Amino acid sequence: MSDEKLVLALPKGRILDEVMPLVRSAGIEPEAAFDDPKSRALRFATNHPHIDIIRVRSFDVATFVAFGAAHIGVCGNDVLMEFDYPDIYAPLDLNIGHCRLAVAEPEEMIDGDDPSRWSHVRVATKYPNVTRNHFSKRGVQAECIKLNGAMELAPTLGLCRRIVDLVSTGNTLKANGLREIEHIADVTSRLIVNRAALKTRPTDVQPWIDRFSEVLNAA
Amino acid sequence: MTELARKALLPAGLQDVLPGTAAREAEIREKLMASLAHAGYDRVKTPLVEFEESLLEGAAPELSTQTFRLMDPESRRMMGVRSDMTPQVGRIAATRLVDAPRPLRLSYSGDVLRIKGSHLRPERQFAQVGAELIGVSSAAADTEIVLLALEALDRINVPFVSVDLNLPTLPVRLFDAFGVKGDQREALIEALERRDVAALKGIDGKVTDVLVALLEAAGPAKTALPKLKKLELPLGASDELYRLIDVAERVLASGLDAALTIDPVEMAGFRYQTGVSFTLFAKNVRGEIGRGGRYRAGGASGEAATGMSLYMDSILRGLPDGDAIVRVYLPLGTPQHEARQLRLDGHYTVAALEGAAEAKTEDGARVEARRMGCDYIYLGGQVVPLSA
């Protein structure tokens, strides 16, 4: 039934400013409350009566879409790598939100450290799965301490010596006396789609993928 | 933790099914099995546990990592708890029923146990209802199984069923034909799994154009079929694609009331399929409600077979609650032969027991009838509504 609403999940924060021009070029205009910082609303109507927008944390975009609570979404491939949900398709690289996932450690440790000799590392990260996979591929066991932000504090306060985090300019690392020592993956934002939604409502969902694709090609 | 909570806690993914739901599940299961029986599929029953080596023979590695093991103290051999019944039915066909006439049509229903649930279906124990058509490799057989699943789902009124026809072997067939190996193969599979056309296009090679065309053709059968028919594939792959097209057209021609989509490059979740396969969805049920497809019964070198299985847990989520059972309360002193007759007439009765908290008055009996969840009471030889 195409009279049921499609829910588009967008990430809060920094990425949202880069996503909105694409969303608007695709012809989706949210109601005024969306741009009102005082609004407490979480779900917004749009100029399309059958499309609503929700604004949630980037990690939660993937979860909402994986469970089919939202049908389309935008999130970074860092999040997709962390969850590895089989029920998410990521058909478009939106070419925004560029950064990378990297391992960093304190400057003063680097000289005396030989990564090829590691058998076990303790790492503070928001990405325990990505971190474990990354290290296990090189035969190193990673013990992850899950933090939700301010990873850079962990080494300076002695929580652990290494971190795995998103790096864009590297300034935050530098300001905290850390240096990037290993690159894990390049990160950009992706358009994601719930698998069952695409299969059961292809004529509702596929045209939006095509629309975003056209917008990207025109850019 | 209180004593009560300690007793109530079950291991992750396992649950007690309570009155109402348990009856509903059994009813749905039997209706599905009846639908399969009406189509000529004979019911078989397989053991919960069997020797690991025969349970897992020729099975995909995923099946092995999902299987609980235990040691048989009797034979001292390792046994596995079934995590999927299809290989067991394949074994029956290849051994005890090896001389039975082909095509062999078998159905089954039973619970399976898995080491890990998925995020969409956290259940580790759930019921499968399925059917296998063994000994035929034709498109007609592929079609029969798809239609069999749809007819069974129709019989229990699952709303808005949709079938996605797949060919999980096609990408690999194409990689072989174009000589794609190693890292490039992995990169292509990853892009296909994400359905990322731009990433596919970024990978060099002749196979890329074909994969992009297949991916772009995916969608509702009516739009997908004309696109797929125009494609030119290398020899082995084109035969398989034509089989898929053939089956899609046969399913469409059957006039069954379900949406049909085609996705020739979907590989997710197919564990032992060797040809035309399919995934079943229902509107408002997250994830799939069943799947099926062509495989080899009794291991990799076995007989041609196709089959399907339906997941009871997902199907129940997509169905409205069943009608509640209407019960008649039998007050103390109701003669046994009258009670028997009521049940023969189709009533569901709840009889008062001696010493029940029932006063000797009619009012007392009515109160007790309500407490026992009855809607009717048997008074003066009549079934009368309690509200009266």
Coordinates of C-alpha atoms in Angstrom, one line a residue, chain B residues 11-146:
Chain B
P11 CA 18.6 -18.1 28.2
A12 CA 18.7 -15.5 25.4
G13 CA 16.5 -16.2 22.4
L14 CA 14.3 -18.8 24.2
Q15 CA 10.9 -18.2 25.4
D16 CA 7.7 -19.7 27.0
V17 CA 4.7 -19.5 24.7
L18 CA 1.6 -18.8 26.8
P19 CA -2.1 -19.7 26.4
G20 CA -3.6 -18.1 23.4
T21 CA -0.4 -17.6 21.5
A22 CA 0.6 -21.3 21.8
A23 CA -2.8 -22.4 20.5
R24 CA -2.6 -19.8 17.7
E25 CA 0.8 -21.0 16.6
A26 CA -0.3 -24.7 16.6
E27 CA -3.4 -23.7 14.6
I28 CA -1.4 -21.8 12.0
R29 CA 1.2 -24.5 11.8
E30 CA -1.5 -27.2 11.1
K31 CA -3.2 -25.0 8.5
L32 CA 0.1 -24.6 6.7
M33 CA 0.8 -28.3 6.9
A34 CA -2.7 -29.1 5.7
S35 CA -2.1 -26.9 2.7
L36 CA 1.1 -28.7 1.9
A37 CA -0.6 -32.1 2.3
H38 CA -3.5 -31.1 0.0
A39 CA -0.8 -30.4 -2.7
G40 CA 0.6 -33.9 -2.4
Y41 CA 3.4 -33.4 0.1
D42 CA 3.7 -36.2 2.6
R43 CA 4.7 -35.4 6.1
V44 CA 7.9 -36.7 7.6
K45 CA 9.4 -36.3 11.1
T46 CA 13.1 -36.0 11.8
P47 CA 15.0 -36.4 15.0
L48 CA 15.9 -33.4 17.1
V49 CA 19.5 -34.6 17.4
E50 CA 21.6 -36.7 15.1
F51 CA 25.2 -37.5 14.4
E52 CA 27.1 -34.4 13.5
E53 CA 28.7 -35.8 10.5
S54 CA 25.5 -36.8 8.8
L55 CA 23.7 -33.7 9.9
L56 CA 26.3 -31.4 8.5
E57 CA 27.4 -33.4 5.4
G58 CA 27.7 -31.1 2.5
A59 CA 26.2 -28.3 4.4
A60 CA 27.4 -24.7 4.3
P61 CA 29.9 -23.7 7.0
E62 CA 27.3 -21.2 8.3
L63 CA 25.1 -24.1 9.3
S64 CA 27.9 -25.7 11.2
T65 CA 28.6 -22.6 13.2
Q66 CA 24.9 -22.4 14.1
T67 CA 24.7 -25.9 15.4
F68 CA 24.8 -26.9 19.1
R69 CA 26.8 -30.0 19.7
L70 CA 26.6 -32.7 22.4
M71 CA 28.4 -35.9 23.1
D72 CA 26.3 -39.1 22.9
P73 CA 27.4 -41.0 26.0
E74 CA 26.1 -44.2 24.4
S75 CA 28.0 -44.2 21.1
R76 CA 30.6 -41.7 22.2
R77 CA 30.1 -39.8 18.9
M78 CA 29.4 -36.2 18.5
M79 CA 25.8 -35.2 17.9
G80 CA 24.3 -32.0 16.6
V81 CA 21.0 -30.4 17.4
R82 CA 19.2 -29.6 14.1
S83 CA 19.4 -25.9 13.2
D84 CA 17.6 -26.4 9.9
M85 CA 15.4 -29.3 8.8
T86 CA 16.0 -29.2 5.1
P87 CA 19.3 -31.2 5.2
Q88 CA 17.6 -33.8 7.3
V89 CA 14.8 -34.3 4.8
G90 CA 17.4 -34.4 2.1
R91 CA 19.1 -37.2 4.0
I92 CA 15.8 -39.1 4.3
A93 CA 15.3 -38.8 0.5
A94 CA 18.9 -40.0 -0.2
T95 CA 18.7 -43.0 2.2
R96 CA 15.5 -44.5 3.5
L97 CA 13.4 -43.2 0.6
V98 CA 16.0 -43.7 -2.1
D99 CA 13.7 -46.2 -3.9
A100 CA 10.5 -44.2 -3.5
P101 CA 9.1 -42.9 -6.8
R102 CA 10.3 -39.5 -8.0
P103 CA 9.3 -36.7 -7.9
L104 CA 9.3 -37.1 -4.1
R105 CA 7.2 -34.6 -2.3
L106 CA 7.9 -34.3 1.5
S107 CA 6.8 -31.8 4.1
Y108 CA 7.8 -31.2 7.7
S109 CA 7.2 -29.0 10.7
G110 CA 9.3 -28.8 13.7
D111 CA 11.4 -26.6 16.0
V112 CA 15.1 -25.9 15.3
L113 CA 17.7 -24.5 17.6
R114 CA 20.4 -22.0 16.6
I115 CA 23.5 -20.9 18.4
K116 CA 22.8 -17.2 17.6
G117 CA 19.7 -15.3 16.7
S118 CA 19.9 -12.5 14.2
H119 CA 19.2 -8.9 15.0
L120 CA 15.8 -9.0 13.3
R121 CA 14.9 -12.5 14.6
P122 CA 16.5 -12.9 18.1
E123 CA 14.8 -16.3 18.6
R124 CA 17.2 -19.1 18.9
Q125 CA 14.5 -21.7 18.9
F126 CA 11.7 -21.4 16.4
A127 CA 9.4 -23.5 14.3
Q128 CA 10.0 -24.2 10.6
V129 CA 7.2 -25.4 8.3
G130 CA 8.5 -26.6 4.9
A131 CA 8.3 -28.7 1.9
E132 CA 10.9 -30.3 -0.4
L133 CA 10.4 -31.5 -4.0
I134 CA 13.1 -34.0 -4.8
G135 CA 14.3 -35.6 -8.0
V136 CA 13.3 -33.0 -10.6
S137 CA 15.3 -30.1 -11.9
S138 CA 12.8 -28.5 -14.1
A139 CA 11.4 -24.9 -14.1
A140 CA 8.0 -26.4 -13.5
A141 CA 9.3 -27.8 -10.2
D142 CA 10.9 -24.4 -9.2
T143 CA 7.5 -22.8 -9.9
E144 CA 5.6 -25.4 -8.0
I145 CA 7.5 -24.7 -4.8
V146 CA 7.0 -20.9 -5.1

